Coordinates of C-alpha atoms and ligand atoms in Angstrom, one line a residue:
X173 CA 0.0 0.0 0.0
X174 CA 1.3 3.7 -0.2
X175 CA 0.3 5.8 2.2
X176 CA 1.0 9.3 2.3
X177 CA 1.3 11.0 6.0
X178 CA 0.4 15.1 6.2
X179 CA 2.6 16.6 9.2
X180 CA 6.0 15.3 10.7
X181 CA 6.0 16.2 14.0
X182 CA 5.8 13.7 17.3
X183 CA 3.0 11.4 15.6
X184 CA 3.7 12.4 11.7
X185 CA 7.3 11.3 12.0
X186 CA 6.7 8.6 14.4
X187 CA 3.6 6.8 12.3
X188 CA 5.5 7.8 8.7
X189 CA 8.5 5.2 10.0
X190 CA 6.5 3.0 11.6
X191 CA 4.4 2.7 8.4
X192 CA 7.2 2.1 6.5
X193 CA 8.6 -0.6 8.9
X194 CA 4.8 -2.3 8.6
X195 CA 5.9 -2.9 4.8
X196 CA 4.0 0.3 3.3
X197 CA 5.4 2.7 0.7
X198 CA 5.1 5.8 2.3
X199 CA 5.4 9.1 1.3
X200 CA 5.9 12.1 4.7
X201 CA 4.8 15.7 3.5
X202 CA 5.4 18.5 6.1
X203 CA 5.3 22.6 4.9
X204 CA 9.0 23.0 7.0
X205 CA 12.1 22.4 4.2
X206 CA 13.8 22.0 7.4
X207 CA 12.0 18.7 8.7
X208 CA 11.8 17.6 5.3
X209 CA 15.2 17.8 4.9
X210 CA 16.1 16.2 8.2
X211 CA 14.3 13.3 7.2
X212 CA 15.6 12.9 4.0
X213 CA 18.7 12.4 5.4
X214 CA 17.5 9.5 7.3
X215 CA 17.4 11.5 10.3
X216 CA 14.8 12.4 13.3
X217 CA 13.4 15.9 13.6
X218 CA 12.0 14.7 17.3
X219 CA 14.2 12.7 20.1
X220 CA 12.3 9.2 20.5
X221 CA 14.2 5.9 20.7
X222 CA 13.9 3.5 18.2
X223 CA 12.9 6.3 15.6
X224 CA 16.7 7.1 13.8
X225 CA 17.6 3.4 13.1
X226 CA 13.8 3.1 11.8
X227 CA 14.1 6.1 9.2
X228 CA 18.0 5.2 8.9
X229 CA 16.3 2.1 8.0
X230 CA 13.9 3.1 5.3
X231 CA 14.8 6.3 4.1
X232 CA 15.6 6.4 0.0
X233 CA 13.7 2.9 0.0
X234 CA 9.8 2.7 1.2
X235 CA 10.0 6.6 3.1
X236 CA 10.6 9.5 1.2
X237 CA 10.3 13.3 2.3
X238 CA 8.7 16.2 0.7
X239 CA 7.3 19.5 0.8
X240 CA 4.8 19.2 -2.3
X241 CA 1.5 17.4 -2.2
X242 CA 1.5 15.8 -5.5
X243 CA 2.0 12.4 -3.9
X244 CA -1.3 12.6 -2.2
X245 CA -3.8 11.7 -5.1
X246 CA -1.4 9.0 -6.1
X247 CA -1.0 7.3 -2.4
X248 CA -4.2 5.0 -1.3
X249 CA -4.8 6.4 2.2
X250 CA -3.6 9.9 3.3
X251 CA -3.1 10.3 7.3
X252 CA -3.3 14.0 8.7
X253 CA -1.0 14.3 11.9
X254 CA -1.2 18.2 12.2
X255 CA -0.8 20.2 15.4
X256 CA -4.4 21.2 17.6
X257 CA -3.0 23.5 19.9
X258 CA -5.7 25.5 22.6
X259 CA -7.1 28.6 22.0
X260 CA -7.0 30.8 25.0
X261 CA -10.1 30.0 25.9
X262 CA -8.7 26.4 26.7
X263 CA -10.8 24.9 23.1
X264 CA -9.7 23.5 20.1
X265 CA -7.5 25.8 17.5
X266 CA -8.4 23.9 14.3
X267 CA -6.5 26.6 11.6
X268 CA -3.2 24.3 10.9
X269 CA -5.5 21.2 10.3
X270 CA -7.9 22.6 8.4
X271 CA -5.3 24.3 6.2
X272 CA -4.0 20.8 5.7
X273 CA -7.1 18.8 5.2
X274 CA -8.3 21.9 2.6
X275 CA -4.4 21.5 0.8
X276 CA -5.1 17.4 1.0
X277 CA -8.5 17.9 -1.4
X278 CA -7.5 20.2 -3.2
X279 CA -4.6 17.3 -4.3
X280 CA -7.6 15.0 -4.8
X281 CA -10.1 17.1 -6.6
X282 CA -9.4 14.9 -10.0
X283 CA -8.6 11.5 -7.9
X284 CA -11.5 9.1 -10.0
X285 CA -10.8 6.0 -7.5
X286 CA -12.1 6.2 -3.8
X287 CA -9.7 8.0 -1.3
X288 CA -9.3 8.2 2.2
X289 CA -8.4 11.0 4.1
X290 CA -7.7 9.8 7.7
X291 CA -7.3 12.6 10.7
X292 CA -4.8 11.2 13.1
X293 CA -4.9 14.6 14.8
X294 CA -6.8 14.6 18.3
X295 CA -10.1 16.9 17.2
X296 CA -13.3 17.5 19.3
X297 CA -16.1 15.5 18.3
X298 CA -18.2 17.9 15.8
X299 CA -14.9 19.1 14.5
X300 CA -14.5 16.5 11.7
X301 CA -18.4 17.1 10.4
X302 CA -18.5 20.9 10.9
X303 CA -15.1 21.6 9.8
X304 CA -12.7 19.2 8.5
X305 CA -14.7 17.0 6.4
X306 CA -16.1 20.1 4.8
X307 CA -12.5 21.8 4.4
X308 CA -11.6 18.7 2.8
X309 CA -14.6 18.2 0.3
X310 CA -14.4 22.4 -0.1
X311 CA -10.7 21.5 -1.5
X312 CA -11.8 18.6 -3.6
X313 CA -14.7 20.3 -5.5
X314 CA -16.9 18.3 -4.0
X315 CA -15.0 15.1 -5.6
X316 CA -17.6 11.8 -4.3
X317 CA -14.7 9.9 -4.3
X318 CA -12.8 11.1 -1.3
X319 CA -14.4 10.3 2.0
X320 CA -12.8 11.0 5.6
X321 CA -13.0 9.1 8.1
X322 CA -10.9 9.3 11.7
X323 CA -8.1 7.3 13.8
X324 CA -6.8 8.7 16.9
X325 CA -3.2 8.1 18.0
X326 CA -2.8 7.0 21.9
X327 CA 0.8 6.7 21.7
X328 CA 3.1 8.2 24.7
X329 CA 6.3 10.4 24.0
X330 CA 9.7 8.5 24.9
X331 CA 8.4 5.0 23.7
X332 CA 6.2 6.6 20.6
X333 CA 7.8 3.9 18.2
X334 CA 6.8 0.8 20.8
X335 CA 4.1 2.2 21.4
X336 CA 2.8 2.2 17.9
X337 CA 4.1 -0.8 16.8
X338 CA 2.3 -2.5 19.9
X339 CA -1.1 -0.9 20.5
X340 CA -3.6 -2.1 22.9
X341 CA -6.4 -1.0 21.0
X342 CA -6.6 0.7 16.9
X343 CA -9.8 2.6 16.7
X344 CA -11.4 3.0 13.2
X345 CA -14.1 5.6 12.9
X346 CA -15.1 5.7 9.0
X347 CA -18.5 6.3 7.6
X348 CA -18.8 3.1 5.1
X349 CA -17.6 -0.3 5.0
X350 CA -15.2 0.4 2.4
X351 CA -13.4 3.3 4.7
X352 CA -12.7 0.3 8.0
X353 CA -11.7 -2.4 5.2
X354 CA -8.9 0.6 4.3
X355 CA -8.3 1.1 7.6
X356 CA -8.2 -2.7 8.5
X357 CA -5.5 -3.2 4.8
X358 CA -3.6 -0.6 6.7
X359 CA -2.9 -2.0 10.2
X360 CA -3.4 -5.7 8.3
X361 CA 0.4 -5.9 9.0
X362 CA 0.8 -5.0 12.3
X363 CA -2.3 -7.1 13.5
X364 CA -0.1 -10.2 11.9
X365 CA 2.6 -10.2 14.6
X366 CA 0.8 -8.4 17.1
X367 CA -2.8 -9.3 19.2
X368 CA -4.8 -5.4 19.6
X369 CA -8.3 -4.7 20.1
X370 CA -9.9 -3.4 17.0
X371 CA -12.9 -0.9 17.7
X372 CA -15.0 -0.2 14.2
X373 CA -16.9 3.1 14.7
X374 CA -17.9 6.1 13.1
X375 CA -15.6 9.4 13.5
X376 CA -17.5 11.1 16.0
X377 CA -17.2 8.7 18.1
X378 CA -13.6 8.0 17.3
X379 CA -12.9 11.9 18.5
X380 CA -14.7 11.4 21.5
X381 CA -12.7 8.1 22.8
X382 CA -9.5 9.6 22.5
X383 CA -10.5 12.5 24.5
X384 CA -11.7 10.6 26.8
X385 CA -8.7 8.2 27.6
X386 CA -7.1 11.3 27.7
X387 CA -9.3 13.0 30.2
X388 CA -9.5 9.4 32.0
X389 CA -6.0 8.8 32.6
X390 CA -5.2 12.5 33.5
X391 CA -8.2 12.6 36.0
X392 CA -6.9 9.2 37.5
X393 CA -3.7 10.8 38.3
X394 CA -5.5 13.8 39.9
X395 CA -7.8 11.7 42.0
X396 CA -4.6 9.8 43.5
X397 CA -3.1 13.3 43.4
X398 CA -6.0 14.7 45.6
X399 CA -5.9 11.5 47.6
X400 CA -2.1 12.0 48.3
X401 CA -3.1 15.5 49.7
X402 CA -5.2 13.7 51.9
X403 CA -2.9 10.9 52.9
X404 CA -0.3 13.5 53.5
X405 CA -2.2 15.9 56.2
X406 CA -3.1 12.3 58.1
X407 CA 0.6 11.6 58.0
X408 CA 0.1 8.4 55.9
X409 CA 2.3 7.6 53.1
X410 CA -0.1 7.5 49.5
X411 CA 2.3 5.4 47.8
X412 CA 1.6 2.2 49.8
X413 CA -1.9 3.0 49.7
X414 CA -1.9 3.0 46.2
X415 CA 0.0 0.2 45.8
X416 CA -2.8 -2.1 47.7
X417 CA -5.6 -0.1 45.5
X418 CA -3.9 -1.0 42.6
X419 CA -4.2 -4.8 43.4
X420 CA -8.1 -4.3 42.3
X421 CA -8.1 -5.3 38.7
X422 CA -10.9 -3.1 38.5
X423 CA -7.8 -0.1 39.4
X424 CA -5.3 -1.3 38.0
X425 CA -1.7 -0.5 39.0
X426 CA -1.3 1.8 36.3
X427 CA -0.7 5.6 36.4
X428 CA -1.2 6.0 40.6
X429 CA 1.8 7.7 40.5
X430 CA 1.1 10.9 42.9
X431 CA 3.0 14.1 42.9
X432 CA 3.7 17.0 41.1
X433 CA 0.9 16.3 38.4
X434 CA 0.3 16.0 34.8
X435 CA 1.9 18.2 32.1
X436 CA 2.9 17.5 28.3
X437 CA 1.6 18.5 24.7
X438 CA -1.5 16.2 25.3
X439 CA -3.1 16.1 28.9
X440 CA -3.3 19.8 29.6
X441 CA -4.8 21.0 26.2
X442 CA -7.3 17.7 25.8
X443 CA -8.6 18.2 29.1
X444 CA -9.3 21.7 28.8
X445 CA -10.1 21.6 24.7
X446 CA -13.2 18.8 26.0
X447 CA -14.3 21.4 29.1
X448 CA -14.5 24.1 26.5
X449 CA -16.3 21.9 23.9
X450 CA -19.1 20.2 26.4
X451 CA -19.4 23.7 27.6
X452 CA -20.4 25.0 24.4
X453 CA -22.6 22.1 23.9
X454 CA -24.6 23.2 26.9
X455 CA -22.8 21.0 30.0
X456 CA -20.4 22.0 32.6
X457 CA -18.3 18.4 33.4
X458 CA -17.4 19.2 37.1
X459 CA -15.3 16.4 37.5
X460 CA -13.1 17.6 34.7
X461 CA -12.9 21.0 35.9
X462 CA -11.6 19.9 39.1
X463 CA -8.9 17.5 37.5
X464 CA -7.4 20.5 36.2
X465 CA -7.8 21.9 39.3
X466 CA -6.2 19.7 41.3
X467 CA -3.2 19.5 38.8
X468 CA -2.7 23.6 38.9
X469 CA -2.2 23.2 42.7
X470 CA 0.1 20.8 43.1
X471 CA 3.3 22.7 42.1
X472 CA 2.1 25.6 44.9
X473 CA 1.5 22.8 47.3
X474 CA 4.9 21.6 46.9
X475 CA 6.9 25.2 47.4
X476 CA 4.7 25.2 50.5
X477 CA 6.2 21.9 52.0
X478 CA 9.7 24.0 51.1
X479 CA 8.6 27.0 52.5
X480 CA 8.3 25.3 56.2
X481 CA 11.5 24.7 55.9
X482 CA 13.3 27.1 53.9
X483 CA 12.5 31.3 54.3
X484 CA 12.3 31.2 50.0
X485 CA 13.2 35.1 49.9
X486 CA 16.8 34.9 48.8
X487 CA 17.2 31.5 49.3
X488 CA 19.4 29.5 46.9
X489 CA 16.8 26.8 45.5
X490 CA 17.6 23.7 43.3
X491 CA 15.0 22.4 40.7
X492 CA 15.7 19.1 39.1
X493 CA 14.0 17.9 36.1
X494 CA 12.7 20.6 34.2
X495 CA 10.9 18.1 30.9
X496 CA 7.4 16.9 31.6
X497 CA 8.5 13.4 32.2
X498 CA 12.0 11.4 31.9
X499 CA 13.2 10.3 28.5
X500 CA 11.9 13.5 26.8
X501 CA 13.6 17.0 26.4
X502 CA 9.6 18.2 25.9
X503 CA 9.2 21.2 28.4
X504 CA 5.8 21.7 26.6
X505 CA 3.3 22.6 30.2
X506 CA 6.3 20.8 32.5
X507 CA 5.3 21.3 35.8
X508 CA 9.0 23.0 36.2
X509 CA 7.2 25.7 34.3
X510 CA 4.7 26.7 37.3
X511 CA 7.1 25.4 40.0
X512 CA 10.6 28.3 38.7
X513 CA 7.3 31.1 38.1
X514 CA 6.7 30.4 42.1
X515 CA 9.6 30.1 43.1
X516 CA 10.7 33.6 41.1
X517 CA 7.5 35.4 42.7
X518 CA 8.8 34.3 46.2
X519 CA 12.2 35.8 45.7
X520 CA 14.0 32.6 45.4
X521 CA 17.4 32.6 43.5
X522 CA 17.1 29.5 41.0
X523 CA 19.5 26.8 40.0
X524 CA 17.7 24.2 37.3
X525 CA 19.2 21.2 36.1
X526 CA 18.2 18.4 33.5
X527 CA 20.1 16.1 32.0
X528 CA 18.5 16.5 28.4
X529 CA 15.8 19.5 29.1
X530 CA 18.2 22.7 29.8
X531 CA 18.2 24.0 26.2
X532 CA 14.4 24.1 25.7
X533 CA 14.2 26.0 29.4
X534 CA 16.9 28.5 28.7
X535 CA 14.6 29.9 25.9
X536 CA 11.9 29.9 28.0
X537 CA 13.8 31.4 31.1
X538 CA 17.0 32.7 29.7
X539 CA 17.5 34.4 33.4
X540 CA 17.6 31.0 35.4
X541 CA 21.4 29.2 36.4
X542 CA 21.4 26.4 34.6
X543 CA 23.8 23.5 36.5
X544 CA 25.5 20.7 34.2
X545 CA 24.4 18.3 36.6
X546 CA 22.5 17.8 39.9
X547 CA 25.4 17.6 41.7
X548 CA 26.4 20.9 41.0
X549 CA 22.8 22.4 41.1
X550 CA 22.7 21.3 44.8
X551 CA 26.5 22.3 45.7
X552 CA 25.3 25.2 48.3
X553 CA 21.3 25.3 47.5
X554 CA 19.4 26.2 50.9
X555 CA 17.0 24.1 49.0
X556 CA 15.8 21.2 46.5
X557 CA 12.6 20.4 44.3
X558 CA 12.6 17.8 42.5
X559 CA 9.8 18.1 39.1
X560 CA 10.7 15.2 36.8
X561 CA 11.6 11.3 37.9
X562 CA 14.4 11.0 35.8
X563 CA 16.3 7.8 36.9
X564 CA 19.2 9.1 37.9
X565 CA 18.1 11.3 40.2
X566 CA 17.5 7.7 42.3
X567 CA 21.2 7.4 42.7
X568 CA 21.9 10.9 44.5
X569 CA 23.4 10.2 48.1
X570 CA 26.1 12.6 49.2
X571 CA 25.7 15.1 46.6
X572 CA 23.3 16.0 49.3
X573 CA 25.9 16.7 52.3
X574 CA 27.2 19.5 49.8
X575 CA 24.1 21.7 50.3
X576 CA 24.0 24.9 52.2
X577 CA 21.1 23.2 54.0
X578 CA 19.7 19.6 52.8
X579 CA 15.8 19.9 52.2
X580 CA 14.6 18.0 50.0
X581 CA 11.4 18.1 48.6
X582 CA 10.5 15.4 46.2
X583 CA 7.7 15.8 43.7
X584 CA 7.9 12.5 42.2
X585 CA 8.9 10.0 44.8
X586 CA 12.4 9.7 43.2
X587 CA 15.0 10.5 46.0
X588 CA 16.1 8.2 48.6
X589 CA 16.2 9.8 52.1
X590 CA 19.4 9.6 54.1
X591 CA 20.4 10.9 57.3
X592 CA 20.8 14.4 57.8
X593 CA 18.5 15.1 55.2
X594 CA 14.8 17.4 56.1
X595 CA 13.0 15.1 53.4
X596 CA 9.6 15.8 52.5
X597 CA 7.6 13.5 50.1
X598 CA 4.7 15.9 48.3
X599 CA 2.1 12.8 49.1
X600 CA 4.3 10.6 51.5
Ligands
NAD748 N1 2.7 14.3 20.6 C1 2.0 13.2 21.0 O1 2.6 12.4 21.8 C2 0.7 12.9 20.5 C3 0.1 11.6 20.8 C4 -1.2 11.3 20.3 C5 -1.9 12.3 19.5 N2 -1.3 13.5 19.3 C6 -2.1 14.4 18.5 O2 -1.5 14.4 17.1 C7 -1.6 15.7 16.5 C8 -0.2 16.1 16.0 O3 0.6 16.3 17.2 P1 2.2 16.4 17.1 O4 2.7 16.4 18.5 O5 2.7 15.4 16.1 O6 2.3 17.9 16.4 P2 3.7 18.6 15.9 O7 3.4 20.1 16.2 O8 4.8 17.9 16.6 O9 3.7 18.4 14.4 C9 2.9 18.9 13.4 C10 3.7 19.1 12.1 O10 2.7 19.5 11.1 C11 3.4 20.4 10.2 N3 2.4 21.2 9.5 C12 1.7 22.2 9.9 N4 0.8 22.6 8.9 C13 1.1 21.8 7.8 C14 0.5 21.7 6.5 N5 -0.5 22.6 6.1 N6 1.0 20.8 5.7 C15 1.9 19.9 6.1 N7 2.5 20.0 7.3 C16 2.1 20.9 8.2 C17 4.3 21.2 11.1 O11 5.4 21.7 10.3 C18 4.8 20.1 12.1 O12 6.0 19.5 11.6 C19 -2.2 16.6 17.6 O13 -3.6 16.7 17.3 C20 -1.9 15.9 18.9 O14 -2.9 16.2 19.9 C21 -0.1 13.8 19.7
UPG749 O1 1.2 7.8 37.4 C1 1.5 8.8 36.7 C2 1.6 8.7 35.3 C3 2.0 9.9 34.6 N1 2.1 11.1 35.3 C4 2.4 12.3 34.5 O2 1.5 12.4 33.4 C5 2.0 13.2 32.3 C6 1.8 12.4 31.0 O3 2.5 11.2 31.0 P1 2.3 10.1 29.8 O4 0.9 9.8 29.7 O5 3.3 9.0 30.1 O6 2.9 10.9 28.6 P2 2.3 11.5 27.2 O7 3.3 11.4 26.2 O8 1.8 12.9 27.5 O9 1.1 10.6 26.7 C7 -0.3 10.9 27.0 O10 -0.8 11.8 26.0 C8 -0.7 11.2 24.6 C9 -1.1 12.3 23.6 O11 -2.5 12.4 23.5 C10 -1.5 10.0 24.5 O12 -1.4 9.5 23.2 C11 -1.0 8.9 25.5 O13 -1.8 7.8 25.4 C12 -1.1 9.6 26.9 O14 -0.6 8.6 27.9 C13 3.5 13.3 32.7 O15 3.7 14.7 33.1 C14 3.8 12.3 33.8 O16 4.8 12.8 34.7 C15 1.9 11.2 36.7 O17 2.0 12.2 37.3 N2 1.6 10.0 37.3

């Protein structure tokens, strides 16, 4: 099959190489030279493991790069993985996509056999009806013969290649038989080597069950975030509780994780982008209101925990981890971001360290200390926060005795305590 992907960033890229690795001939069409080019060099725009030796790989042979849509009418299924940032507002900004799916008809308005145009982007539920379906058929001249249908992407940054390549679950959401029987010729492949759940819907639907795995998972890790507040003011340590929670399959063991909360490119604008959509709709969904709620206090509850122990006017403080999770330099909504804004309202003089994040933060706060490595961010520090579990943070031990004063306030459950230390968990 070729299949021609619209949009090389985290999922573009990721899905293009992937395809390619599934057997497919595929053709990756992003408007940046720059991307193109990388990729036609047989290298990654985006840091994931597994994706370099995959494009290394296939590159020249079954992937090729380009700026120009003429490959779209002659490909059999066209995939749209373009950007959906948030508005202010919090709701969906469709513009890029709808560029793109307007661009992808217009490269189909003389196609005479049946096309599909696939949205891999995550869109509200009325967004593919009221907007992109049209933009498409707009671009098309009304051409019968291109129909649109939807598959969401649930894959994580840091394992997005594994991830793909071993799904629990592929959603189709199509309007005809012929649209899932494209779909299922797609993922034929992967479904050979590898057992996933196969859900054949329509595309509304298809929208809305990405959102709300999304808004699921995100409000699990609030509840066991607003749990851990309470576990913390009885003195109890929410870690072991979760851990015997967890033991109902009903729970599952996944994501209890409590701490500094949820950040990323997905979480934060899903959440809000489905608020601001049901509210439009006419329903206020409490319960995702206060996920987000919950999250946004989190990094203030954990400068408080500092505060009891360190006057923050002044004070020297250490932040480690500054991406939104370990094996990622993504800073997109870390909770670093919220937790140095704090810290700089309090008067605190700042010391950040990451071991792959610094460069992304420097352009974001060009007026911070950057450390080249924890050990040197806590040399002297009156203080420590710690934002992202990267693994190597585990290992500190007497980096520690070099502070000016050893509290340590762990937002992720990362750092082992040791004597001498004021340790404070932000749930434990
Ligand atoms: N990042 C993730 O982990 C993830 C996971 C699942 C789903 N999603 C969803 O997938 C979608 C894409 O996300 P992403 O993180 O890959 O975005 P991204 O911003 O990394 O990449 C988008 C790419 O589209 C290109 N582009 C913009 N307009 C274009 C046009 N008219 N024609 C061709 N290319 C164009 C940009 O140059 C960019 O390279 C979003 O809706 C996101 O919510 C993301
Ligand atoms: O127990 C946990 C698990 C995660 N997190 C935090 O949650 C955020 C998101 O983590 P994760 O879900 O691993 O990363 P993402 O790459 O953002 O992936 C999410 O967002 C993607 C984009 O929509 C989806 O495709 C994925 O299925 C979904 O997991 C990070 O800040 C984590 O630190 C916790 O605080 N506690």
């Amino acid at each position: 099959m070729h299949i021609s992907v619209i949009g090389s960033g985290y999922v573009g890229t990721t899905i293009a190489a992937c395809f390619a690795e599934l057997g497919h001939d595929v053709t990756a069409i992003d408007i940046d030279e720059e991307v193109v080019a990388t990729l036609n060099d047989g290298r990654a725009p985006i840091d994931e493991p597994g994706l370099e030796d995959l494009l290394e790989t296939h590159v020249g042979d079954r992937l090729e790069a380009t700026t120009s849509y003429d490959a779209v009418p002659e490909s059999d299924v066209t995939f749209l993985a373009i950007g959906t940032p948030s508005n202010e507002d919090g709701s969906i900004d469709l513009t890029a996509l709808e560029a793109a799916a307007e661009a992808t008809g217009e490269a189909l308005a003389d196609k005479s056999e049946r096309h599909l145009v696939v949205i891999k982007s995550t869109v509200t539920p009325t967004s593919i009806e009221n907007v992109l379906e049209p933009a498409v058929k707009r671009g098309a001249d009304g051409n019968d013969n291109v129909e649109v249908g939807m598959n969401p992407e649930f894959l994580r940054e840091g394992s997005a290649v594994s991830d793909f390549l071993s799904p629990d679950k592929l959603v189709y959401g199509t309007n005809s038989e012929w649209g899932t029987e494209r779909l299922h010729a797609v993922f034929e492949p992967l479904l050979e080597d590898h057992d996933a759940d196969v859900v054949e819907t329509d595309p509304q639907t298809a929208s809305m069950i990405k959102y709300a795995n999304n808004a699921f998972l995100a409000s699990k890790i609030s509840l066991v975030n607003d749990l851990g507040n309470v576990c913390k003011e009885f003195g109890l340590d929410a870690y072991e509780v979760m851990e015997a929670i967890g033991l109902d399959d009903r729970i599952s063991e996944q994501f209890l994780r409590s701490g500094v909360g949820w950040g990323g490119s997905c979480f934060p604008k899903d959440v809000n982008a489905i608020i601001a959509a049901a509210r439009e709709a006419g329903y206020d969904p409490a319960l995702l209101e206060a996920t987000v709620e919950v999250n946004d206090q989190q990094p203030e509850r954990l400068l408080e925990l500092l505060a009891e122990h360190v006057d923050l006017e002044g004070a020297r403080i250490a932040v480690l981890g500054l991406s939104f999770k370990p094996q990622t330099d993504d800073i997109r909504n870390s909770r670093a971001i919220p937790t140095i804004e704090r810290l700089q309202d309090r008067g605190a003089e700042i010391v950040a360290y990451d071991p792959v994040a610094i460069e992304p933060m420097r352009e974001r706060f060009p007026e911070l200390e950057y450390a080249d490595s924890a050990a040197d961010a806590l040399e002297n520090a009156d203080g420590t926060v710690v934002v992202t579990d990267w693994d190597e943070f585990a290992t500190l031990d007497e980096e520690f005795d070099t502070m000016a004063s050893p509290v340590v306030v762990d937002g992720r459950r990362i750092i082992q305590p040791r004597e001498n230390m004021t340790y404070e968990g932000l749930t434990w």
